[in-house]
PDB file of C-alpha atoms in Angstrom:
ATOM      1  CA  UNK A1435     121.416  40.670  58.332  1.00  0.00           C
ATOM      2  CA  UNK A1436     121.321  44.174  59.802  1.00  0.00           C
ATOM      3  CA  UNK A1437     117.852  45.571  60.421  1.00  0.00           C
ATOM      4  CA  UNK A1438     116.947  48.349  58.005  1.00  0.00           C
ATOM      5  CA  UNK A1439     113.906  50.368  56.942  1.00  0.00           C
ATOM      6  CA  UNK A1440     113.465  51.153  53.238  1.00  0.00           C
ATOM      7  CA  UNK A1441     111.561  54.010  51.573  1.00  0.00           C
ATOM      8  CA  UNK A1442     110.906  54.023  47.818  1.00  0.00           C
ATOM      9  CA  UNK A1443     108.910  56.888  46.393  1.00  0.00           C
ATOM     10  CA  UNK A1444     107.525  54.655  43.623  1.00  0.00           C
ATOM     11  CA  UNK A1445     105.670  52.668  46.288  1.00  0.00           C
ATOM     12  CA  UNK A1446     103.577  55.792  47.120  1.00  0.00           C
ATOM     13  CA  UNK A1447     101.072  57.679  44.911  1.00  0.00           C
ATOM     14  CA  UNK A1448     102.747  60.653  43.210  1.00  0.00           C
ATOM     15  CA  UNK A1449     100.651  63.238  45.049  1.00  0.00           C
ATOM     16  CA  UNK A1450     101.635  61.816  48.463  1.00  0.00           C
ATOM     17  CA  UNK A1451     105.318  61.142  47.890  1.00  0.00           C
ATOM     18  CA  UNK A1452     106.837  64.334  49.222  1.00  0.00           C
ATOM     19  CA  UNK A1453     104.626  64.428  52.305  1.00  0.00           C
ATOM     20  CA  UNK A1454     105.535  60.816  53.110  1.00  0.00           C
ATOM     21  CA  UNK A1455     109.193  61.668  52.693  1.00  0.00           C
ATOM     22  CA  UNK A1456     108.857  64.734  54.917  1.00  0.00           C
ATOM     23  CA  UNK A1457     107.151  62.738  57.653  1.00  0.00           C
ATOM     24  CA  UNK A1458     109.817  60.032  57.458  1.00  0.00           C
ATOM     25  CA  UNK A1459     112.621  62.557  57.794  1.00  0.00           C
ATOM     26  CA  UNK A1460     111.033  64.394  60.710  1.00  0.00           C
ATOM     27  CA  UNK A1461     110.171  61.168  62.498  1.00  0.00           C
ATOM     28  CA  UNK A1462     113.510  59.408  62.003  1.00  0.00           C
ATOM     29  CA  UNK A1463     115.914  62.319  62.417  1.00  0.00           C
ATOM     30  CA  UNK A1464     116.078  65.724  64.045  1.00  0.00           C
ATOM     31  CA  UNK A1465     112.801  67.489  63.057  1.00  0.00           C
ATOM     32  CA  UNK A1466     113.280  69.805  60.086  1.00  0.00           C
ATOM     33  CA  UNK A1467     111.465  71.761  57.422  1.00  0.00           C
ATOM     34  CA  UNK A1468     111.807  70.496  53.857  1.00  0.00           C
ATOM     35  CA  UNK A1469     110.858  71.984  50.532  1.00  0.00           C
ATOM     36  CA  UNK A1470     111.467  71.004  46.935  1.00  0.00           C
ATOM     37  CA  UNK A1471     110.549  72.280  43.485  1.00  0.00           C
ATOM     38  CA  UNK A1472     109.759  68.639  42.664  1.00  0.00           C
ATOM     39  CA  UNK A1473     107.205  68.138  45.450  1.00  0.00           C
ATOM     40  CA  UNK A1474     104.397  67.309  42.982  1.00  0.00           C
ATOM     41  CA  UNK A1475     106.135  64.067  41.978  1.00  0.00           C
ATOM     42  CA  UNK A1476     109.060  63.600  44.309  1.00  0.00           C
ATOM     43  CA  UNK A1477     111.522  60.791  43.640  1.00  0.00           C
ATOM     44  CA  UNK A1478     113.616  59.356  46.454  1.00  0.00           C
ATOM     45  CA  UNK A1479     115.091  56.082  47.636  1.00  0.00           C
ATOM     46  CA  UNK A1480     116.397  55.784  51.163  1.00  0.00           C
ATOM     47  CA  UNK A1481     117.367  53.144  53.706  1.00  0.00           C
ATOM     48  CA  UNK A1482     117.728  53.587  57.468  1.00  0.00           C
ATOM     49  CA  UNK A1483     120.196  51.243  59.177  1.00  0.00           C
ATOM     50  CA  UNK A1484     120.594  51.109  62.947  1.00  0.00           C
ATOM     51  CA  UNK A1485     124.074  50.419  64.344  1.00  0.00           C
ATOM     52  CA  UNK A1486     123.399  50.519  68.050  1.00  0.00           C
ATOM     53  CA  UNK A1487     123.071  54.175  69.064  1.00  0.00           C
ATOM     54  CA  UNK A1488     124.261  55.303  65.623  1.00  0.00           C
ATOM     55  CA  UNK A1489     122.005  55.618  62.546  1.00  0.00           C
ATOM     56  CA  UNK A1490     123.238  55.366  58.963  1.00  0.00           C
ATOM     57  CA  UNK A1491     121.047  56.317  56.036  1.00  0.00           C
ATOM     58  CA  UNK A1492     122.142  55.851  52.429  1.00  0.00           C
ATOM     59  CA  UNK A1493     119.804  57.641  50.026  1.00  0.00           C
ATOM     60  CA  UNK A1494     119.290  59.289  46.671  1.00  0.00           C
ATOM     61  CA  UNK A1495     116.779  62.055  46.053  1.00  0.00           C
ATOM     62  CA  UNK A1496     115.822  65.041  43.919  1.00  0.00           C
ATOM     63  CA  UNK A1497     116.880  68.612  44.817  1.00  0.00           C
ATOM     64  CA  UNK A1498     115.848  69.648  48.322  1.00  0.00           C
ATOM     65  CA  UNK A1499     116.199  72.345  50.948  1.00  0.00           C
ATOM     66  CA  UNK A1500     116.554  71.251  54.594  1.00  0.00           C
ATOM     67  CA  UNK A1501     115.984  73.786  57.376  1.00  0.00           C
ATOM     68  CA  UNK A1502     116.526  73.383  61.083  1.00  0.00           C
ATOM     69  CA  UNK A1503     115.038  76.461  62.725  1.00  0.00           C
ATOM     70  CA  UNK A1504     115.363  77.808  66.301  1.00  0.00           C
ATOM     71  CA  UNK A1505     111.694  76.961  66.846  1.00  0.00           C
ATOM     72  CA  UNK A1506     112.217  73.321  65.832  1.00  0.00           C
ATOM     73  CA  UNK A1507     115.281  73.130  68.058  1.00  0.00           C
ATOM     74  CA  UNK A1508     113.270  74.396  71.046  1.00  0.00           C
ATOM     75  CA  UNK A1509     110.549  71.852  70.305  1.00  0.00           C
ATOM     76  CA  UNK A1510     112.886  68.889  69.990  1.00  0.00           C
ATOM     77  CA  UNK A1511     116.639  68.438  70.050  1.00  0.00           C
ATOM     78  CA  UNK A1512     117.981  64.871  69.992  1.00  0.00           C
ATOM     79  CA  UNK A1513     121.514  66.205  70.666  1.00  0.00           C
ATOM     80  CA  UNK A1514     123.192  64.525  67.703  1.00  0.00           C
ATOM     81  CA  UNK A1515     125.988  65.263  65.272  1.00  0.00           C
ATOM     82  CA  UNK A1516     125.186  64.706  61.613  1.00  0.00           C
ATOM     83  CA  UNK A1517     127.817  63.760  59.065  1.00  0.00           C
ATOM     84  CA  UNK A1518     126.989  63.341  55.373  1.00  0.00           C
ATOM     85  CA  UNK A1519     129.170  61.654  52.761  1.00  0.00           C
ATOM     86  CA  UNK A1520     128.244  63.070  49.345  1.00  0.00           C
ATOM     87  CA  UNK A1521     128.580  60.373  46.684  1.00  0.00           C
ATOM     88  CA  UNK A1522     126.852  62.187  43.839  1.00  0.00           C
ATOM     89  CA  UNK A1523     125.882  65.828  43.368  1.00  0.00           C
ATOM     90  CA  UNK A1524     126.767  68.765  45.585  1.00  0.00           C
ATOM     91  CA  UNK A1525     125.376  70.892  48.382  1.00  0.00           C
ATOM     92  CA  UNK A1526     125.667  74.113  50.336  1.00  0.00           C
ATOM     93  CA  UNK A1527     125.352  74.498  54.095  1.00  0.00           C
ATOM     94  CA  UNK A1528     124.666  77.668  56.093  1.00  0.00           C
ATOM     95  CA  UNK A1529     125.333  77.196  59.798  1.00  0.00           C
ATOM     96  CA  UNK A1530     124.970  80.471  61.655  1.00  0.00           C
ATOM     97  CA  UNK A1531     127.585  82.762  60.116  1.00  0.00           C
ATOM     98  CA  UNK A1532     129.396  79.842  58.529  1.00  0.00           C
ATOM     99  CA  UNK A1533     128.762  78.922  54.910  1.00  0.00           C
ATOM    100  CA  UNK A1534     130.351  75.986  53.115  1.00  0.00           C
ATOM    101  CA  UNK A1535     129.938  74.111  49.855  1.00  0.00           C
ATOM    102  CA  UNK A1536     130.309  70.354  49.576  1.00  0.00           C
ATOM    103  CA  UNK A1537     131.085  68.397  46.410  1.00  0.00           C
ATOM    104  CA  UNK A1538     131.176  64.700  45.609  1.00  0.00           C
ATOM    105  CA  UNK A1539     133.458  62.703  47.892  1.00  0.00           C
ATOM    106  CA  UNK A1540     133.459  65.261  50.630  1.00  0.00           C
ATOM    107  CA  UNK A1541     131.776  65.195  54.024  1.00  0.00           C
ATOM    108  CA  UNK A1542     129.645  67.940  55.446  1.00  0.00           C
ATOM    109  CA  UNK A1543     128.842  68.063  59.138  1.00  0.00           C
ATOM    110  CA  UNK A1544     126.016  69.532  61.167  1.00  0.00           C
ATOM    111  CA  UNK A1545     124.754  69.857  64.718  1.00  0.00           C
ATOM    112  CA  UNK A1546     121.114  69.311  65.676  1.00  0.00           C
ATOM    113  CA  UNK A1547     121.407  72.061  68.326  1.00  0.00           C
ATOM    114  CA  UNK A1548     122.321  74.822  65.845  1.00  0.00           C
ATOM    115  CA  UNK A1549     120.032  76.483  63.269  1.00  0.00           C
ATOM    116  CA  UNK A1550     121.050  75.529  59.763  1.00  0.00           C
ATOM    117  CA  UNK A1551     119.931  75.464  56.142  1.00  0.00           C
ATOM    118  CA  UNK A1552     121.153  73.011  53.517  1.00  0.00           C
ATOM    119  CA  UNK A1553     120.577  73.140  49.758  1.00  0.00           C
ATOM    120  CA  UNK A1554     121.342  70.187  47.511  1.00  0.00           C
ATOM    121  CA  UNK A1555     122.385  70.752  43.884  1.00  0.00           C
ATOM    122  CA  UNK A1556     120.227  70.850  40.767  1.00  0.00           C
ATOM    123  CA  UNK A1557     120.758  67.163  40.001  1.00  0.00           C
ATOM    124  CA  UNK A1558     119.819  64.085  41.993  1.00  0.00           C
ATOM    125  CA  UNK A1559     121.951  63.771  45.102  1.00  0.00           C
ATOM    126  CA  UNK A1560     123.384  60.518  46.432  1.00  0.00           C
ATOM    127  CA  UNK A1561     124.602  60.412  50.033  1.00  0.00           C
ATOM    128  CA  UNK A1562     125.341  58.283  53.062  1.00  0.00           C
ATOM    129  CA  UNK A1563     124.204  60.125  56.169  1.00  0.00           C
ATOM    130  CA  UNK A1564     125.288  59.417  59.743  1.00  0.00           C
ATOM    131  CA  UNK A1565     123.653  60.545  62.986  1.00  0.00           C
ATOM    132  CA  UNK A1566     125.355  59.843  66.281  1.00  0.00           C
ATOM    133  CA  UNK A1567     124.632  61.072  69.806  1.00  0.00           C
ATOM    134  CA  UNK A1568     127.013  63.783  70.966  1.00  0.00           C
ATOM    135  CA  UNK A1569     127.519  61.945  74.245  1.00  0.00           C
ATOM    136  CA  UNK A1570     128.817  58.903  72.336  1.00  0.00           C
ATOM    137  CA  UNK A1571     131.585  60.723  70.468  1.00  0.00           C
ATOM    138  CA  UNK A1572     134.912  60.043  72.227  1.00  0.00           C
ATOM    139  CA  UNK A1573     136.343  63.540  71.910  1.00  0.00           C
ATOM    140  CA  UNK A1574     137.285  66.020  74.602  1.00  0.00           C
ATOM    141  CA  UNK A1575     134.388  68.276  75.541  1.00  0.00           C
ATOM    142  CA  UNK A1576     133.803  71.070  73.056  1.00  0.00           C
ATOM    143  CA  UNK A1577     136.358  69.909  70.493  1.00  0.00           C
ATOM    144  CA  UNK A1578     133.830  68.269  68.169  1.00  0.00           C
ATOM    145  CA  UNK A1579     131.835  71.514  67.976  1.00  0.00           C
ATOM    146  CA  UNK A1580     134.876  73.216  66.471  1.00  0.00           C
ATOM    147  CA  UNK A1581     134.958  70.726  63.573  1.00  0.00           C
ATOM    148  CA  UNK A1582     131.304  71.217  62.600  1.00  0.00           C
ATOM    149  CA  UNK A1583     130.854  73.052  59.314  1.00  0.00           C
ATOM    150  CA  UNK A1584     134.428  72.587  58.102  1.00  0.00           C
ATOM    151  CA  UNK A1585     135.203  70.919  54.776  1.00  0.00           C
ATOM    152  CA  UNK A1586     136.366  67.319  55.128  1.00  0.00           C
ATOM    153  CA  UNK A1587     137.694  65.286  52.213  1.00  0.00           C
ATOM    154  CA  UNK A1588     136.633  61.684  51.632  1.00  0.00           C
ATOM    155  CA  UNK A1589     139.345  61.105  49.043  1.00  0.00           C
ATOM    156  CA  UNK A1590     142.376  60.589  51.251  1.00  0.00           C
ATOM    157  CA  UNK A1591     143.554  59.802  54.749  1.00  0.00           C
ATOM    158  CA  UNK A1592     141.041  59.389  57.564  1.00  0.00           C
ATOM    159  CA  UNK A1593     138.178  60.622  55.384  1.00  0.00           C
ATOM    160  CA  UNK A1594     138.849  57.966  52.756  1.00  0.00           C
ATOM    161  CA  UNK A1595     138.962  55.301  55.455  1.00  0.00           C
ATOM    162  CA  UNK A1596     135.618  56.443  56.865  1.00  0.00           C
ATOM    163  CA  UNK A1597     134.074  56.624  53.372  1.00  0.00           C
ATOM    164  CA  UNK A1598     135.274  53.107  52.632  1.00  0.00           C
ATOM    165  CA  UNK A1599     133.753  51.827  55.871  1.00  0.00           C
ATOM    166  CA  UNK A1600     130.384  53.479  55.159  1.00  0.00           C
ATOM    167  CA  UNK A1601     130.139  52.257  51.574  1.00  0.00           C
ATOM    168  CA  UNK A1602     131.159  48.736  52.538  1.00  0.00           C
ATOM    169  CA  UNK A1603     128.654  48.443  55.370  1.00  0.00           C
ATOM    170  CA  UNK A1604     125.754  49.940  53.407  1.00  0.00           C
ATOM    171  CA  UNK A1605     126.408  48.133  50.123  1.00  0.00           C
ATOM    172  CA  UNK A1606     125.616  44.703  51.587  1.00  0.00           C
ATOM    173  CA  UNK A1607     124.017  44.584  55.020  1.00  0.00           C
ATOM    174  CA  UNK A1608     123.343  40.872  54.519  1.00  0.00           C
ATOM    175  CA  UNK A1609     126.957  40.002  55.318  1.00  0.00           C
ATOM    176  CA  UNK A1610     126.492  41.103  58.931  1.00  0.00           C
ATOM    177  CA  UNK A1611     124.472  39.600  61.772  1.00  0.00           C
ATOM    178  CA  UNK A1612     122.158  41.759  63.938  1.00  0.00           C
ATOM    179  CA  UNK A1613     124.588  41.259  66.841  1.00  0.00           C
ATOM    180  CA  UNK A1614     127.280  42.995  64.758  1.00  0.00           C
ATOM    181  CA  UNK A1615     125.354  46.292  64.757  1.00  0.00           C
ATOM    182  CA  UNK A1616     126.633  47.722  68.098  1.00  0.00           C
ATOM    183  CA  UNK A1617     130.226  46.748  67.276  1.00  0.00           C
ATOM    184  CA  UNK A1618     129.990  48.371  63.843  1.00  0.00           C
ATOM    185  CA  UNK A1619     128.532  51.446  65.517  1.00  0.00           C
ATOM    186  CA  UNK A1620     131.547  51.641  67.832  1.00  0.00           C
ATOM    187  CA  UNK A1621     133.979  51.433  64.894  1.00  0.00           C
ATOM    188  CA  UNK A1622     132.001  54.098  63.024  1.00  0.00           C
ATOM    189  CA  UNK A1623     131.964  56.409  66.045  1.00  0.00           C
ATOM    190  CA  UNK A1624     135.729  56.040  66.484  1.00  0.00           C
ATOM    191  CA  UNK A1625     136.336  56.839  62.806  1.00  0.00           C
ATOM    192  CA  UNK A1626     134.125  59.939  62.971  1.00  0.00           C
ATOM    193  CA  UNK A1627     136.034  61.073  66.058  1.00  0.00           C
ATOM    194  CA  UNK A1628     139.323  60.486  64.242  1.00  0.00           C
ATOM    195  CA  UNK A1629     138.111  62.511  61.244  1.00  0.00           C
ATOM    196  CA  UNK A1630     137.050  65.402  63.483  1.00  0.00           C
ATOM    197  CA  UNK A1631     140.404  65.310  65.296  1.00  0.00           C
ATOM    198  CA  UNK A1632     142.258  65.242  61.966  1.00  0.00           C
ATOM    199  CA  UNK A1633     140.206  68.199  60.738  1.00  0.00           C
ATOM    200  CA  UNK A1634     141.211  70.144  63.850  1.00  0.00           C
ATOM    201  CA  UNK A1635     144.848  69.360  63.140  1.00  0.00           C
ATOM    202  CA  UNK A1636     145.545  67.144  66.138  1.00  0.00           C
ATOM    203  CA  UNK A1637     144.576  63.747  67.512  1.00  0.00           C
ATOM    204  CA  UNK A1638     145.225  64.754  71.140  1.00  0.00           C
ATOM    205  CA  UNK A1639     141.482  65.334  71.516  1.00  0.00           C
ATOM    206  CA  UNK A1640     140.816  61.602  71.161  1.00  0.00           C
ATOM    207  CA  UNK A1641     140.422  59.464  74.235  1.00  0.00           C
ATOM    208  CA  UNK A1642     143.236  56.917  74.719  1.00  0.00           C
ATOM    209  CA  UNK A1643     140.917  53.987  73.933  1.00  0.00           C
ATOM    210  CA  UNK A1644     139.711  55.576  70.699  1.00  0.00           C
ATOM    211  CA  UNK A1645     143.253  56.443  69.643  1.00  0.00           C
ATOM    212  CA  UNK A1646     144.366  52.854  70.276  1.00  0.00           C
ATOM    213  CA  UNK A1647     141.452  51.383  68.300  1.00  0.00           C
ATOM    214  CA  UNK A1648     141.751  53.696  65.308  1.00  0.00           C
ATOM    215  CA  UNK A1649     145.537  53.880  64.990  1.00  0.00           C
ATOM    216  CA  UNK A1650     145.955  50.487  63.219  1.00  0.00           C
ATOM    217  CA  UNK A1651     143.218  51.445  60.734  1.00  0.00           C
ATOM    218  CA  UNK A1652     144.826  54.815  60.061  1.00  0.00           C
ATOM    219  CA  UNK A1653     148.250  53.242  59.552  1.00  0.00           C
ATOM    220  CA  UNK A1654     146.831  50.665  57.151  1.00  0.00           C
ATOM    221  CA  UNK A1655     145.123  53.415  55.146  1.00  0.00           C
ATOM    222  CA  UNK A1656     148.412  55.343  55.092  1.00  0.00           C
ATOM    223  CA  UNK A1657     150.213  52.275  53.736  1.00  0.00           C
ATOM    224  CA  UNK A1658     147.601  51.519  51.082  1.00  0.00           C
ATOM    225  CA  UNK A1659     147.903  55.039  49.686  1.00  0.00           C
ATOM    226  CA  UNK A1660     151.690  54.618  49.343  1.00  0.00           C
ATOM    227  CA  UNK A1661     152.092  51.051  48.091  1.00  0.00           C
ATOM    228  CA  UNK A1662     153.666  52.396  44.900  1.00  0.00           C
ATOM    229  CA  UNK A1663     156.548  53.908  46.889  1.00  0.00           C
ATOM    230  CA  UNK A1664     159.521  51.500  47.065  1.00  0.00           C
ATOM    231  CA  UNK A1665     160.847  53.514  50.013  1.00  0.00           C
ATOM    232  CA  UNK A1666     157.811  52.681  52.140  1.00  0.00           C
ATOM    233  CA  UNK A1667     159.405  50.983  55.144  1.00  0.00           C
ATOM    234  CA  UNK A1668     158.483  50.272  58.778  1.00  0.00           C
ATOM    235  CA  UNK A1669     160.784  53.070  60.051  1.00  0.00           C
ATOM    236  CA  UNK A1670     159.229  55.644  57.685  1.00  0.00           C
ATOM    237  CA  UNK A1671     155.722  54.535  58.677  1.00  0.00           C
ATOM    238  CA  UNK A1672     156.522  54.769  62.391  1.00  0.00           C
ATOM    239  CA  UNK A1673     158.052  58.218  61.943  1.00  0.00           C
ATOM    240  CA  UNK A1674     155.032  59.479  59.985  1.00  0.00           C
ATOM    241  CA  UNK A1675     152.735  58.477  62.874  1.00  0.00           C
ATOM    242  CA  UNK A1676     155.063  59.664  65.679  1.00  0.00           C
ATOM    243  CA  UNK A1677     155.347  56.221  67.249  1.00  0.00           C
ATOM    244  CA  UNK A1678     158.304  53.960  67.956  1.00  0.00           C
ATOM    245  CA  UNK A1679     159.247  51.179  65.557  1.00  0.00           C
ATOM    246  CA  UNK A1680     158.698  48.593  68.290  1.00  0.00           C
ATOM    247  CA  UNK A1681     155.166  49.901  68.929  1.00  0.00           C
ATOM    248  CA  UNK A1682     154.396  49.714  65.207  1.00  0.00           C
ATOM    249  CA  UNK A1683     155.500  46.077  65.119  1.00  0.00           C
ATOM    250  CA  UNK A1684     153.396  45.360  68.198  1.00  0.00           C
ATOM    251  CA  UNK A1685     150.289  46.823  66.518  1.00  0.00           C
ATOM    252  CA  UNK A1686     150.732  44.528  63.544  1.00  0.00           C
ATOM    253  CA  UNK A1687     151.361  41.497  65.751  1.00  0.00           C
ATOM    254  CA  UNK A1688     147.853  42.090  67.063  1.00  0.00           C
ATOM    255  CA  UNK A1689     146.703  41.929  63.422  1.00  0.00           C
ATOM    256  CA  UNK A1690     148.450  38.570  62.988  1.00  0.00           C
ATOM    257  CA  UNK A1691     151.147  39.808  60.590  1.00  0.00           C
ATOM    258  CA  UNK A1692     154.475  41.595  60.447  1.00  0.00           C
ATOM    259  CA  UNK A1693     154.559  45.082  58.955  1.00  0.00           C
ATOM    260  CA  UNK A1694     156.639  43.934  55.987  1.00  0.00           C
ATOM    261  CA  UNK A1695     154.425  40.916  55.251  1.00  0.00           C
ATOM    262  CA  UNK A1696     151.271  43.057  55.417  1.00  0.00           C
ATOM    263  CA  UNK A1697     152.750  45.553  52.939  1.00  0.00           C
ATOM    264  CA  UNK A1698     153.892  42.741  50.623  1.00  0.00           C
ATOM    265  CA  UNK A1699     150.464  41.087  50.711  1.00  0.00           C
ATOM    266  CA  UNK A1700     148.722  44.347  49.793  1.00  0.00           C
ATOM    267  CA  UNK A1701     151.160  44.978  46.931  1.00  0.00           C
ATOM    268  CA  UNK A1702     150.775  41.463  45.585  1.00  0.00           C
ATOM    269  CA  UNK A1703     146.988  41.735  45.668  1.00  0.00           C
ATOM    270  CA  UNK A1704     147.082  44.985  43.671  1.00  0.00           C
ATOM    271  CA  UNK A1705     149.495  43.428  41.154  1.00  0.00           C
ATOM    272  CA  UNK A1706     147.376  40.283  40.870  1.00  0.00           C
ATOM    273  CA  UNK A1707     144.314  42.386  40.136  1.00  0.00           C
ATOM    274  CA  UNK A1708     146.224  44.291  37.421  1.00  0.00           C
ATOM    275  CA  UNK A1709     147.363  41.044  35.819  1.00  0.00           C
ATOM    276  CA  UNK A1710     143.744  39.939  35.380  1.00  0.00           C
ATOM    277  CA  UNK A1711     142.573  43.306  34.002  1.00  0.00           C
ATOM    278  CA  UNK A1712     141.947  43.076  30.215  1.00  0.00           C
ATOM    279  CA  UNK A1713     142.641  46.795  29.876  1.00  0.00           C
ATOM    280  CA  UNK A1714     146.220  46.198  31.119  1.00  0.00           C
ATOM    281  CA  UNK A1715     146.887  43.093  29.032  1.00  0.00           C
ATOM    282  CA  UNK A1716     149.695  44.732  27.039  1.00  0.00           C
ATOM    283  CA  UNK A1717     151.409  46.371  30.016  1.00  0.00           C
ATOM    284  CA  UNK A1718     154.699  44.568  30.765  1.00  0.00           C
ATOM    285  CA  UNK A1719     154.733  42.553  33.957  1.00  0.00           C
ATOM    286  CA  UNK A1720     157.835  44.390  35.170  1.00  0.00           C
ATOM    287  CA  UNK A1721     155.895  47.675  34.832  1.00  0.00           C
ATOM    288  CA  UNK A1722     153.022  46.314  36.905  1.00  0.00           C
ATOM    289  CA  UNK A1723     155.520  45.142  39.527  1.00  0.00           C
ATOM    290  CA  UNK A1724     157.167  48.568  39.624  1.00  0.00           C
ATOM    291  CA  UNK A1725     153.757  50.241  39.878  1.00  0.00           C
ATOM    292  CA  UNK A1726     153.272  48.498  43.229  1.00  0.00           C
ATOM    293  CA  UNK A1727     156.705  49.099  44.722  1.00  0.00           C
ATOM    294  CA  UNK A1728     158.612  46.018  43.508  1.00  0.00           C
ATOM    295  CA  UNK A1729     161.918  47.370  42.205  1.00  0.00           C
ATOM    296  CA  UNK A1730     163.379  43.968  41.229  1.00  0.00           C
ATOM    297  CA  UNK A1731     161.318  41.801  38.808  1.00  0.00           C
ATOM    298  CA  UNK A1732     162.916  38.613  40.113  1.00  0.00           C
ATOM    299  CA  UNK A1733     161.867  39.405  43.688  1.00  0.00           C
ATOM    300  CA  UNK A1734     158.330  40.102  42.472  1.00  0.00           C
ATOM    301  CA  UNK A1735     158.132  36.818  40.527  1.00  0.00           C
ATOM    302  CA  UNK A1736     159.403  34.830  43.479  1.00  0.00           C
ATOM    303  CA  UNK A1737     156.973  36.450  45.945  1.00  0.00           C
ATOM    304  CA  UNK A1738     154.061  36.098  43.518  1.00  0.00           C
ATOM    305  CA  UNK A1739     154.736  32.380  42.956  1.00  0.00           C
ATOM    306  CA  UNK A1740     154.973  31.790  46.687  1.00  0.00           C
ATOM    307  CA  UNK A1741     151.645  33.561  47.278  1.00  0.00           C
ATOM    308  CA  UNK A1742     149.584  32.203  44.368  1.00  0.00           C
ATOM    309  CA  UNK A1743     151.354  29.056  43.166  1.00  0.00           C
ATOM    310  CA  UNK A1744     152.014  30.391  39.632  1.00  0.00           C
ATOM    311  CA  UNK A1745     154.455  32.789  38.053  1.00  0.00           C
ATOM    312  CA  UNK A1746     153.009  36.212  37.140  1.00  0.00           C
ATOM    313  CA  UNK A1747     153.228  35.299  33.434  1.00  0.00           C
ATOM    314  CA  UNK A1748     151.382  32.002  33.887  1.00  0.00           C
ATOM    315  CA  UNK A1749     148.795  33.643  36.113  1.00  0.00           C
ATOM    316  CA  UNK A1750     148.076  36.323  33.516  1.00  0.00           C
ATOM    317  CA  UNK A1751     147.888  33.718  30.749  1.00  0.00           C
ATOM    318  CA  UNK A1752     145.440  31.624  32.758  1.00  0.00           C
ATOM    319  CA  UNK A1753     143.282  34.657  33.521  1.00  0.00           C
ATOM    320  CA  UNK A1754     143.296  35.704  29.864  1.00  0.00           C
ATOM    321  CA  UNK A1755     142.169  32.238  28.742  1.00  0.00           C
ATOM    322  CA  UNK A1756     139.397  32.202  31.357  1.00  0.00           C
ATOM    323  CA  UNK A1757     138.137  35.601  30.195  1.00  0.00           C
ATOM    324  CA  UNK A1758     138.175  34.483  26.555  1.00  0.00           C
TER     325      UNK A1758
END
């Protein structure tokens, strides 16, 4: 299990809750000023998870204002980038002359070396925060600074891949061993670098090692978002990522699969899930097959039987009986 520290406001007397929260934030992260209209009985729940040099902190709390002032920066600057995935609520960031809003399923970014002020919305806010040392980010010097403060979506592409990684790691830390922490931190750092590079409109800022490690993940995310497209083919995937077809096949050989078999497996898994969904019980099987890129029902039935040992009809019937 990964090592984590947990704060629950209900474990602290009401009058002391906000002060305890403030001390935790200033001790665990870049020192900051905090204020809240709910300070008399502040409600918050937060975990701090260490992944090597990277810290991840999922939390939920009442409306707040965070301030990082020039004075606090002079007193202490840990030289970190901060990235926050907003899961619930909204926020607004002022970073020098920049001002940006951030809604649910977007990232906002910050820099511990720059004065800033962040307001969360009027409702409880749910986030997953990330802090990583600037020196650890595998981007060309100065490029990461240009991405700070820009809006970054968590709904598609690299942002969705990073959001998926963060929610998966933080939802169940018990599935990982303590020795996994540095490796997970490396993956997280590479994905943050890839998101920054994507935000800047180019991946040429990435180091060769980071590009090589993240490219298979980015291609898999690209495929998963287009499984419904019957024209999704290895040549179209290679062209979309500006790589040769042979290099694409080589990447998937390292994953232990061919490109076509990996696409088919993902499509079959989505179709299998639909067949067991009570809400889709009346949807024709051929429609479910077409939804996931199978243009010929007979091909779908044959592939499904090979993968799961039953025809799609029998599989749905068995799942329906089990649910009943």
